[in-house]
Amino acid sequence: MPRGVMSGDGGLPMRDRSFAPSRALIYLIVTLFAAAYLAPLVVVVLNSLRADEEIAQSSMIGWPQHMAWGNYALAWSGFCVAETCSGIRPYMLNSALITIPATIFSTLLGAVAGYAVSLWRFRGDNWIYGIVTLGLFLPQQMRLLPWTIVLRDIGLINTLTGLVLIHTIQGLSFTVLFCRNYYIAIPHELIRAARIDGAGFFRIFWRIILPLSSPILIVTVIWQFTHIWNEFLYGVTFTTGQQQPVTAALIALSAAVADIPHYGVQSAAVIIAALPTLLIYLFGGRYFVRGLTAGAVK
Amino acid sequence: QGAVKPRLTAISQWSAGSDGAAITALGKKFEEKGGIWQHSPVPGFTTEMMNKLRAQIIAGDPPACSQLKGPEIAAWSKIAPTVDLDAVVAAAGYEKVVAPDLAKLHKPAGKWIALPLQIYSTNMLFLSKRGMDKAKADKPPVTWADFNELAEKMKSAGMAYPIANGGTRPDDGQKFEASFAGISPTAYRAALMNLDKKALEGPEIKAAFAQTRKIADWCDPNVGAQPYATNLKRFVDGDMGMLIMGGWAQGVLKNAGFKFDDYVIVPGPSDNRKPVFLLNADAFIFWQRKEADLQAGQMLMAQLVMDPAIQTMYSQITGSIPVRTDVDLSGEGWSDGQRRTAAALKDAVASNQAVLSLAHNMAQENGLTAAMIDVITEYVKNNKIKPEEAVSRLADAVESAR
Amino acid sequence: MVRRLPEFLMIWVPLLLSAAHLISFSIWTIWISFTPSTLIPVAGWVGLRNYTAVLASRNWQIAFDNLLLFGTAFVLFSLITGLLLAILLDQRIRGENVLRTIFLYPLAVSFVVTGTVWSWLLNPGIGIEKLVHDLGWMTFKFDWLVDRDMAIWTIVIAAIWQSSGFAMALFLAGLRSVDTDIIRAAQIDGAGPIRTYWRVVLPTLWPITVTVVVVQLQFAISAFDLVRALTNGGPGIATQLPALVVYDLMFQRSQLGRGAAAAVLMLLILLAVLLPYAAWRYVRGRRAAHA
Amino acid sequence: MAALSIRALSKRYANLEVLKGIDLDIESGEFTVLVGPSGCGKSTLLNIVAGLDRATDGTIEIGGRVVNDVPPKDRDIAMVFQSYALYPSMTVRQNITFGMECRGVAKAEQEKALANVAKLLQIEPLLARKPSQLSGGQRQRVAMGRALVRDPLLFLFDEPLSNLDAKLRVEMRMEIKRLHQRIGATIIYVTHDQIEAMTMATRIAVMHRGVVQQFADPDTVYRYPANLFVARFMGSPPMNTMSARLEADAGGPVVVIGAGRPDEVRLPLQGYEAAASYVGREVVLGIRPECIAEGDRVFSGAAGPPVIVTAPVELVEPTGAETIVLLRLGGEPAQARISPDIRPTPGATTSFALDIRRICLFDPETERLIA
Amino acid sequence: MAALSIRALSKRYANLEVLKGIDLDIESGEFTVLVGPSGCGKSTLLNIVAGLDRATDGTIEIGGRVVNDVPPKDRDIAMVFQSYALYPSMTVRQNITFGMECRGVAKAEQEKALANVAKLLQIEPLLARKPSQLSGGQRQRVAMGRALVRDPLLFLFDEPLSNLDAKLRVEMRMEIKRLHQRIGATIIYVTHDQIEAMTMATRIAVMHRGVVQQFADPDTVYRYPANLFVARFMGSPPMNTMSARLEADAGGPVVVIGAGRPDEVRLPLQGYEAAASYVGREVVLGIRPECIAEGDRVFSGAAGPPVIVTAPVELVEPTGAETIVLLRLGGEPAQARISPDIRPTPGATTSFALDIRRICLFDPETERLIA
Ligand SMILES: Nc1ncnc2c1ncn2[C@@H]1O[C@H](COP(=O)(O)OP(=O)(O)OP(=O)(O)O)[C@@H](O)[C@H]1O
Ligand SMILES: Nc1ncnc2c1ncn2[C@@H]1O[C@H](COP(=O)(O)OP(=O)(O)OP(=O)(O)O)[C@@H](O)[C@H]1O
Ligand SMILES: [Mg+2]
Ligand SMILES: [Mg+2]
């Protein structure tokens, strides 16, 4: 079974006292890096609390003089995209409606397929698996038009269902890869024991494999969720008006070239739109790293 | 009206700012007339809008009408059937009041399939009142020499960057097309609209590149790829003095809370002292639909778009001028700038100095335009490229993109 | 072994759909690259004309050079950054969980947002340079974003910021799975921390390094959203990248055929990276099987 | 009735022949132990019997029915794995009842079977725990329980004790043996451990390179190893083997070690009629370490006094319970197990008693047992 | 001179006391084996001696120098790990010379040392290989080589053979022993394997729960285990222990098992003066399985005839080399090791010979050895 590598102690068993000065240096470097990594987030958060004039008068980087909480209200339900002045709220809902089902489907199907490929060898499995994982590398731009034609032919153009379908199928590349790499480490004897017990393909998956899969499912869920949530190209092309995902609304806000920039509202909208994925990383990040370890390095 | 309630599906790129406001107002009018207004603004860039249009056309589900302009109307009309608007245009007597060059673009095969909505000139010169005061200047420049002199004056008056333009691709294109058309509208027409090989390598185009370099040097290099709107506050405050831009900047200025008397708008510099008009017109193309309600909606939309009252309302929001040349701009709600633009158009048409904007995709199809803008923007951003080199690169780009 | 119908459907339908869409989409693109398609796909045959046009265009040449520079620099630096962070975090330091989250969170943010925010920060007029000027150091200059020679480096910076956490996570996992006895043996042998890492620990991280390099390379090759939001290929066309060129040709310039040709060229570049990797994995797998 | 009967079974992986024509007949109630070095194909054989792998050739009959094409669950077998293969996410109770659940056994019946087995194995207090909360021995017991609830025709054990520590292994070994005696099940048991093989089996199958070398009861395997491989594989320390010469002497055949050397050792043989044809030829002599003891040892049940030889001592290893001595017989190295109190000095020469009744002779060419 | 001397050493992890005041003095040239159940702190002790861990309390002297604050590389030690801990990316040659490289030994000298060690361990042909290309035994040898090039004051071995299979383990065991005899190094050796402990050690330290239970030569540990823990831990099968009563009889003290039962067993003791004060009290009697044999066995070196008892047989386990019998002495279970030919019937009653010279008595309260 893949072991949780990130959990306990580790590292060089350094002797604590003799390294005192170099430990100070380590903390210094780490702190500097952390500051650099946090900087963009901090800037956006600060700007989301500053009025536009304030930003224009100084720079993008600065402490808010008056907390402009209004930016959030405006971003959430105020600013206008075309005739609708509903902020990004409805678009958040759309994103959720696309992201949640697509994440669930691609994860579940990927888990079943990864399980089949890794634990139930069948003829040609390596080829199929190889091709599917190559999908990770196929550029998005190449797929836009073919998808258009496919969606037209199956009558799903301009529907959220179509987007869910696209993300499910494309997501399989990732989920199959990671699930397979994870399941490969599960002892085959478990499957054998279950077969002797009389369990079939699905019962083994459902009762034995799935309960063991939480580390990798967390990884795929996090990965799929953030990627689908952040996706923009398909979202804009294949949905219309009030059905568009939140990334489209963000672009509308930031790419409005014919307008004076509203950095404050824009920042607030960025924060709100990124909140779901940020929270997922905040709470799931530790499992993410653990599962990534189990699923990636093979 | 028939039994069906007119309905209109439309896609456009206008989602925010004064453009958004104007299209929204148009929608209100449409609904007042009993229609159902289904507008999908596509956020992002023109490309995204065209992707969407393409996707819908490929899917066999085009919108009843969509934003499209210039030669693209002709190109796109070949890939899907469009609506013949001749009857409704004739009924409105519209043809007489539209500039002929413009009309031609909207009836590529001889029939009206698209309707222009508003007109801009991309080479209007915005002068900051405070900037002018600072430079102790009171006369707007007429020729490029005047312009250059004024810019120098402003610079010595303490403005580090007298010109407030931005750094986007169309912005760079505008710097160049304004220079070129101002130097010689004839050469401009020959080179950029007709792609005449000799004109493409002529002395005028080289002079235009030289002038473009001057303008670029007066712009804030730090603007990067940001739009001119980033600079508007500095422009109004008099930290920057001039802006070469289309009339739409008025809408943006208004939206940002600035007043009409903060700045002056005059036609862009023209070395023969007669106004040069770089025509940029937004338009709607109408796609064939079988549904009765959509067809009714298309007719209603066409009537609205041609209606002087609607055009007035629309232009007053965005800062453009109406397509109809018979609209009276003397009334309330029109700015001096708009009046001057309208007058410039009239003069330019009269002296055959109204040309189509390259930067805003009016002169050539997108592919060719983009190839030319590549050369121009690289030239603007790289002062090591000499004008003669730029000329030959532009000619090469035209050659390979054709 | 898989005999029953529901199993068959659950396994094969998704796998085959996924494989089929990849294969058919690729073939479709290759086909289009030989047609005179412009606005929409049309049949026809123009031979290699689209390819020669793309290869001759300045845009593609710049994009290709940029890809070499960006790809190398980005992969190298994100590798180094990730490794350095992993090594530092491996020193049993306090607050490791918090730090790990900090280094990872950029992964959660969309490239569009990343590009936009970094374009603010790096813009000399409103970002870091302005801040430093306002603080009184007027001669400070940090205008890479608008400097056509340096602009590509701003993309490198933003890309590293966004994805070095991924490298860090993998490296950290690798470091944590190194047998502590080996490190102890090195201590007894008298190796200091630097020698221990350099000679003993790091060489065991090869497989992870290769994985990281491949993942980052594919990111570099297909980098798109980030560049579009950060520089959009500018200043001028100084930061063009193949993915941008493909998108531009296909959708902006209405030259589908050429866009498809560029896409196929991109695929070839990807294959040039992936095939050696696949071969390496194969050889390694064989060797492991024999050991 | 034969519980299991295997005919001409072979298994090939790509170009590797793992099993080469195995024939085995196992009677109902037998405890068959499969031993052999690592990689000889024990697990492969077990997996084929279980139906987890397909044979390349040959037939397998369980309880008189050819099962080559029968899926594992319908073969009426139960299997215990080396790693136990307990389902990590299920409680002990669920682990044990999972098979019944799959077969659709009624709830009440499941409970009854579970209660029986839990009582038998004394794991009642553990039923609600997860495998991760169990010690090694407890896990082993649960794995047994999972097999036992099934009450199958055939139990298959693949090194079930090898993950336990020495003490626990001894205990569990006894327990399994008692269990076998109590429920009279038919068992095939794979192990690396010879003590396990010797003490548990009713019959031992020694495998090597995909071939069954010998299939007989433990005493026969130990006393009359079919060939040199079996002789050297069974027993620890293993049987001493050395080249020797068979000569004819007045009283009968004599085997001579280091013939012609000053310290040659001559051992008279009794009852080795089968070796008659080898007189005057080279043979391989095998003698178990416990048949070489201190000079004053009286071998239990011996008719006459033992043969006494003096030999140089090379190394002495007292293990507490006995002393292992490395000596030289006619120049050939051999190990002896002598009384724990006796510690010959390395380098010196001491006298040893040899139990010549249990000497084995092998053909040096075919390596087969002569007598 | 004491090569290693440990005083009042203790180690605490958070609230877990792993080592509790260890005192050990190891002479130069000794082969000390550390045994004890898993988790008793053996590795911890070794790591502290090596300087890889810090003691919570106490002092460590190596070669007469207090080394508590000396880093591992300056302690003049070498260590062999259970996992061998070979550097995977270096060749065998580099693995062995890495330490010298770190210490800045001249190239020529490195080569000489390497050549010596490689010859000693017969790994010359392997020098260019990577560890992954070596078999288990070869890896073990390389790990030894890495320690040997150092020629340190003290070798530390942490279960160096436990990853090898049984046969190889026996061979390597002998090799290490010979090596020790040849180079006369001071060695501390951790193992789980009692045979290893008994055969290799000059002294054994038995640890339990962070305390050294007994530190003595192997014979003493086996013959006179300091307490019940040691008695039951050493030996396989372990010493039989059972409660008994010490009584005074005409000829001296008598220990009675199952006093008052019809089948009570009375064993007269000779030379157990220390037990005098326990007469009339309960004791724990310990008797090794090899001291219970078949009825006609003559124990080597015994003065008189052995004590013969008849006892019921419960289970018989023939291992080939001997037969292990589970019997009942005065109702208490005990194991006997009898001749391999003899197979008492389970359930029947047979006579056994007892070697009463080696009986141990323990205090039931303190569990310490009385005599
Ligand atoms: N799926 C497979 N493909 C190729 N070779 C295999 C496969 N499974 C096993 N083998 C080979 O078959 C041989 C026999 O393996 P098997 O597991 O039966 O040995 P074993 O006797 O059980 O060994 P051990 O005692 O180590 O468990 C080995 O050489 C092994 O490498
Ligand atoms: N870093 C640590 N933190 C907390 N407890 C520890 C640590 N290292 C070891 N221990 C505990 O100290 C005790 C002794 O461990 P040690 O490794 O010394 O045992 P051992 O005798 O070597 O066992 P084994 O025979 O299994 O190797 C164990 O209970 C272990 O759980
Ligand atoms: Mg096996
Ligand atoms: Mg240990």
CSV table of N, CA, C and O in Angstrom, one decimal, chain B residues 202-254:
chain,number,residue,atom,x,y,z
B,202,GLY,N,6.2,52.9,-51.1
B,202,GLY,CA,6.4,54.3,-51.5
B,202,GLY,C,7.0,55.1,-50.4
B,202,GLY,O,7.2,54.7,-49.3
B,203,PRO,N,7.4,56.3,-50.7
B,203,PRO,CA,8.0,57.2,-49.7
B,203,PRO,C,7.0,57.6,-48.6
B,203,PRO,O,7.4,57.9,-47.5
B,204,GLU,N,5.7,57.7,-49.0
B,204,GLU,CA,4.7,58.1,-48.0
B,204,GLU,C,4.7,57.1,-46.8
B,204,GLU,O,4.6,57.5,-45.6
B,205,ILE,N,4.7,55.9,-47.2
B,205,ILE,CA,4.6,54.9,-46.1
B,205,ILE,C,5.8,54.9,-45.2
B,205,ILE,O,5.8,54.8,-44.0
B,206,LYS,N,7.0,55.3,-45.8
B,206,LYS,CA,8.2,55.4,-45.0
B,206,LYS,C,8.1,56.6,-44.1
B,206,LYS,O,8.4,56.5,-42.9
B,207,ALA,N,7.6,57.7,-44.6
B,207,ALA,CA,7.4,58.9,-43.8
B,207,ALA,C,6.4,58.5,-42.6
B,207,ALA,O,6.6,59.0,-41.5
B,208,ALA,N,5.4,57.7,-43.0
B,208,ALA,CA,4.4,57.4,-41.9
B,208,ALA,C,5.1,56.6,-40.8
B,208,ALA,O,4.8,56.9,-39.6
B,209,PHE,N,6.0,55.7,-41.2
B,209,PHE,CA,6.7,55.0,-40.1
B,209,PHE,C,7.5,55.9,-39.3
B,209,PHE,O,7.6,55.7,-38.1
B,210,ALA,N,8.2,56.9,-40.0
B,210,ALA,CA,9.0,57.8,-39.2
B,210,ALA,C,8.2,58.6,-38.2
B,210,ALA,O,8.6,58.8,-37.1
B,211,GLN,N,7.0,59.0,-38.7
B,211,GLN,CA,6.1,59.8,-37.8
B,211,GLN,C,5.6,58.9,-36.6
B,211,GLN,O,5.6,59.3,-35.5
B,212,THR,N,5.4,57.6,-37.0
B,212,THR,CA,4.9,56.7,-35.9
B,212,THR,C,6.0,56.5,-34.8
B,212,THR,O,5.7,56.5,-33.6
B,213,ARG,N,7.2,56.5,-35.3
B,213,ARG,CA,8.3,56.4,-34.3
B,213,ARG,C,8.3,57.6,-33.3
B,213,ARG,O,8.4,57.4,-32.1
B,214,LYS,N,8.1,58.8,-33.9
B,214,LYS,CA,8.0,60.0,-33.0
B,214,LYS,C,6.9,59.8,-32.0
B,214,LYS,O,7.1,60.0,-30.8
B,215,ILE,N,5.8,59.4,-32.5
B,215,ILE,CA,4.6,59.2,-31.5
B,215,ILE,C,5.0,58.2,-30.5
B,215,ILE,O,4.8,58.5,-29.3
B,216,ALA,N,5.6,57.1,-30.9
B,216,ALA,CA,5.9,56.0,-30.0
B,216,ALA,C,6.8,56.6,-28.9
B,216,ALA,O,6.7,56.2,-27.7
B,217,ASP,N,7.8,57.4,-29.3
B,217,ASP,CA,8.8,57.9,-28.4
B,217,ASP,C,8.1,58.8,-27.4
B,217,ASP,O,8.7,59.0,-26.3
B,218,TRP,N,7.0,59.4,-27.7
B,218,TRP,CA,6.4,60.3,-26.8
B,218,TRP,C,5.4,59.6,-25.8
B,218,TRP,O,4.8,60.2,-25.0
B,219,CYS,N,5.2,58.3,-26.1
B,219,CYS,CA,4.3,57.6,-25.2
B,219,CYS,C,5.1,57.0,-24.0
B,219,CYS,O,6.3,56.8,-24.1
B,220,ASP,N,4.3,56.8,-23.0
B,220,ASP,CA,4.9,56.2,-21.8
B,220,ASP,C,5.3,54.7,-22.1
B,220,ASP,O,4.4,53.9,-22.4
B,221,PRO,N,6.6,54.4,-22.0
B,221,PRO,CA,6.9,53.0,-22.4
B,221,PRO,C,6.4,52.0,-21.4
B,221,PRO,O,6.3,50.9,-21.7
B,222,ASN,N,6.1,52.5,-20.2
B,222,ASN,CA,5.7,51.6,-19.1
B,222,ASN,C,4.3,51.1,-19.3
B,222,ASN,O,3.8,50.2,-18.6
B,223,VAL,N,3.6,51.6,-20.3
B,223,VAL,CA,2.2,51.2,-20.4
B,223,VAL,C,2.1,49.7,-20.9
B,223,VAL,O,1.2,49.0,-20.7
B,224,GLY,N,3.2,49.3,-21.5
B,224,GLY,CA,3.3,47.9,-21.9
B,224,GLY,C,2.2,47.5,-22.9
B,224,GLY,O,2.0,48.2,-23.9
B,225,ALA,N,1.5,46.5,-22.5
B,225,ALA,CA,0.4,46.1,-23.4
B,225,ALA,C,-0.9,46.6,-22.9
B,225,ALA,O,-2.0,46.1,-23.3
B,226,GLN,N,-0.9,47.5,-22.0
B,226,GLN,CA,-2.2,48.0,-21.4
B,226,GLN,C,-2.9,48.9,-22.3
B,226,GLN,O,-2.3,49.6,-23.2
B,227,PRO,N,-4.2,49.0,-22.2
B,227,PRO,CA,-5.0,49.9,-23.0
B,227,PRO,C,-4.8,51.4,-22.6
B,227,PRO,O,-4.3,51.7,-21.5
B,228,TYR,N,-5.1,52.3,-23.6
B,228,TYR,CA,-5.0,53.7,-23.3
B,228,TYR,C,-5.7,54.2,-22.1
B,228,TYR,O,-5.4,55.1,-21.4
B,229,ALA,N,-6.8,53.4,-21.7
B,229,ALA,CA,-7.7,53.8,-20.6
B,229,ALA,C,-6.9,54.0,-19.3
B,229,ALA,O,-7.3,54.8,-18.5
B,230,THR,N,-5.8,53.2,-19.2
B,230,THR,CA,-5.0,53.3,-18.0
B,230,THR,C,-4.5,54.7,-17.8
B,230,THR,O,-4.2,55.1,-16.7
B,231,ASN,N,-4.3,55.4,-19.0
B,231,ASN,CA,-3.7,56.8,-18.9
B,231,ASN,C,-4.7,57.9,-18.8
B,231,ASN,O,-4.3,59.1,-18.7
B,232,LEU,N,-6.0,57.6,-18.8
B,232,LEU,CA,-6.9,58.7,-18.9
B,232,LEU,C,-6.9,59.7,-17.8
B,232,LEU,O,-7.0,60.9,-18.0
B,233,LYS,N,-6.6,59.2,-16.6
B,233,LYS,CA,-6.6,60.2,-15.5
B,233,LYS,C,-5.4,61.1,-15.7
B,233,LYS,O,-5.5,62.3,-15.5
B,234,ARG,N,-4.3,60.6,-16.1
B,234,ARG,CA,-3.1,61.4,-16.3
B,234,ARG,C,-3.3,62.4,-17.4
B,234,ARG,O,-2.9,63.5,-17.4
B,235,PHE,N,-4.1,61.9,-18.4
B,235,PHE,CA,-4.4,62.8,-19.5
B,235,PHE,C,-5.3,64.0,-19.1
B,235,PHE,O,-5.0,65.1,-19.4
B,236,VAL,N,-6.3,63.7,-18.4
B,236,VAL,CA,-7.2,64.7,-17.9
B,236,VAL,C,-6.5,65.7,-17.0
B,236,VAL,O,-6.7,66.9,-17.0
B,237,ASP,N,-5.7,65.1,-16.1
B,237,ASP,CA,-5.0,65.9,-15.2
B,237,ASP,C,-3.9,66.8,-15.8
B,237,ASP,O,-3.3,67.6,-15.1
B,238,GLY,N,-3.6,66.5,-17.1
B,238,GLY,CA,-2.6,67.4,-17.7
B,238,GLY,C,-1.2,66.9,-17.6
B,238,GLY,O,-0.2,67.5,-17.9
B,239,ASP,N,-1.1,65.6,-17.1
B,239,ASP,CA,0.3,65.0,-17.1
B,239,ASP,C,0.6,64.5,-18.4
B,239,ASP,O,1.8,64.2,-18.7
B,240,MET,N,-0.4,64.3,-19.3
B,240,MET,CA,-0.2,64.0,-20.6
B,240,MET,C,-1.1,64.9,-21.5
B,240,MET,O,-2.1,65.3,-21.0
B,241,GLY,N,-0.7,65.2,-22.7
B,241,GLY,CA,-1.4,66.2,-23.4
B,241,GLY,C,-2.3,65.7,-24.5
B,241,GLY,O,-3.3,66.3,-24.7
B,242,MET,N,-1.9,64.7,-25.2
B,242,MET,CA,-2.6,64.4,-26.4
B,242,MET,C,-2.9,62.9,-26.5
B,242,MET,O,-2.2,62.1,-25.9
B,243,LEU,N,-4.0,62.6,-27.2
B,243,LEU,CA,-4.3,61.2,-27.4
B,243,LEU,C,-4.9,61.0,-28.8
B,243,LEU,O,-5.8,61.7,-29.2
B,244,ILE,N,-4.4,60.1,-29.5
B,244,ILE,CA,-4.9,59.8,-30.8
B,244,ILE,C,-5.8,58.6,-30.6
B,244,ILE,O,-5.4,57.5,-30.4
B,245,MET,N,-7.1,58.8,-30.8
B,245,MET,CA,-8.0,57.7,-30.4
B,245,MET,C,-9.3,57.9,-31.2
B,245,MET,O,-9.6,59.0,-31.7
B,246,GLY,N,-10.2,56.9,-31.2
B,246,GLY,CA,-11.5,57.0,-31.7
B,246,GLY,C,-12.4,57.7,-30.8
B,246,GLY,O,-12.1,57.8,-29.6
B,247,GLY,N,-13.6,58.0,-31.3
B,247,GLY,CA,-14.5,58.8,-30.5
B,247,GLY,C,-15.0,58.0,-29.3
B,247,GLY,O,-15.6,58.6,-28.3
B,248,TRP,N,-14.9,56.7,-29.3
B,248,TRP,CA,-15.3,55.9,-28.2
B,248,TRP,C,-14.7,56.3,-26.9
B,248,TRP,O,-15.2,56.0,-25.8
B,249,ALA,N,-13.5,56.9,-27.0
B,249,ALA,CA,-12.9,57.3,-25.8
B,249,ALA,C,-13.7,58.3,-25.0
B,249,ALA,O,-13.6,58.4,-23.8
B,250,GLN,N,-14.6,59.0,-25.7
B,250,GLN,CA,-15.5,60.0,-25.0
B,250,GLN,C,-16.4,59.2,-24.0
B,250,GLN,O,-16.6,59.6,-22.9
B,251,GLY,N,-16.9,58.1,-24.5
B,251,GLY,CA,-17.8,57.3,-23.7
B,251,GLY,C,-17.0,56.8,-22.5
B,251,GLY,O,-17.5,56.8,-21.3
B,252,VAL,N,-15.8,56.4,-22.7
B,252,VAL,CA,-15.0,55.9,-21.6
B,252,VAL,C,-14.7,57.0,-20.6
B,252,VAL,O,-14.9,56.8,-19.4
B,253,LEU,N,-14.4,58.2,-21.1
B,253,LEU,CA,-14.1,59.3,-20.2
B,253,LEU,C,-15.4,59.7,-19.4
B,253,LEU,O,-15.3,59.9,-18.2
B,254,LYS,N,-16.5,59.6,-20.1
B,254,LYS,CA,-17.7,60.0,-19.4
B,254,LYS,C,-18.0,59.0,-18.3
B,254,LYS,O,-18.3,59.3,-17.2
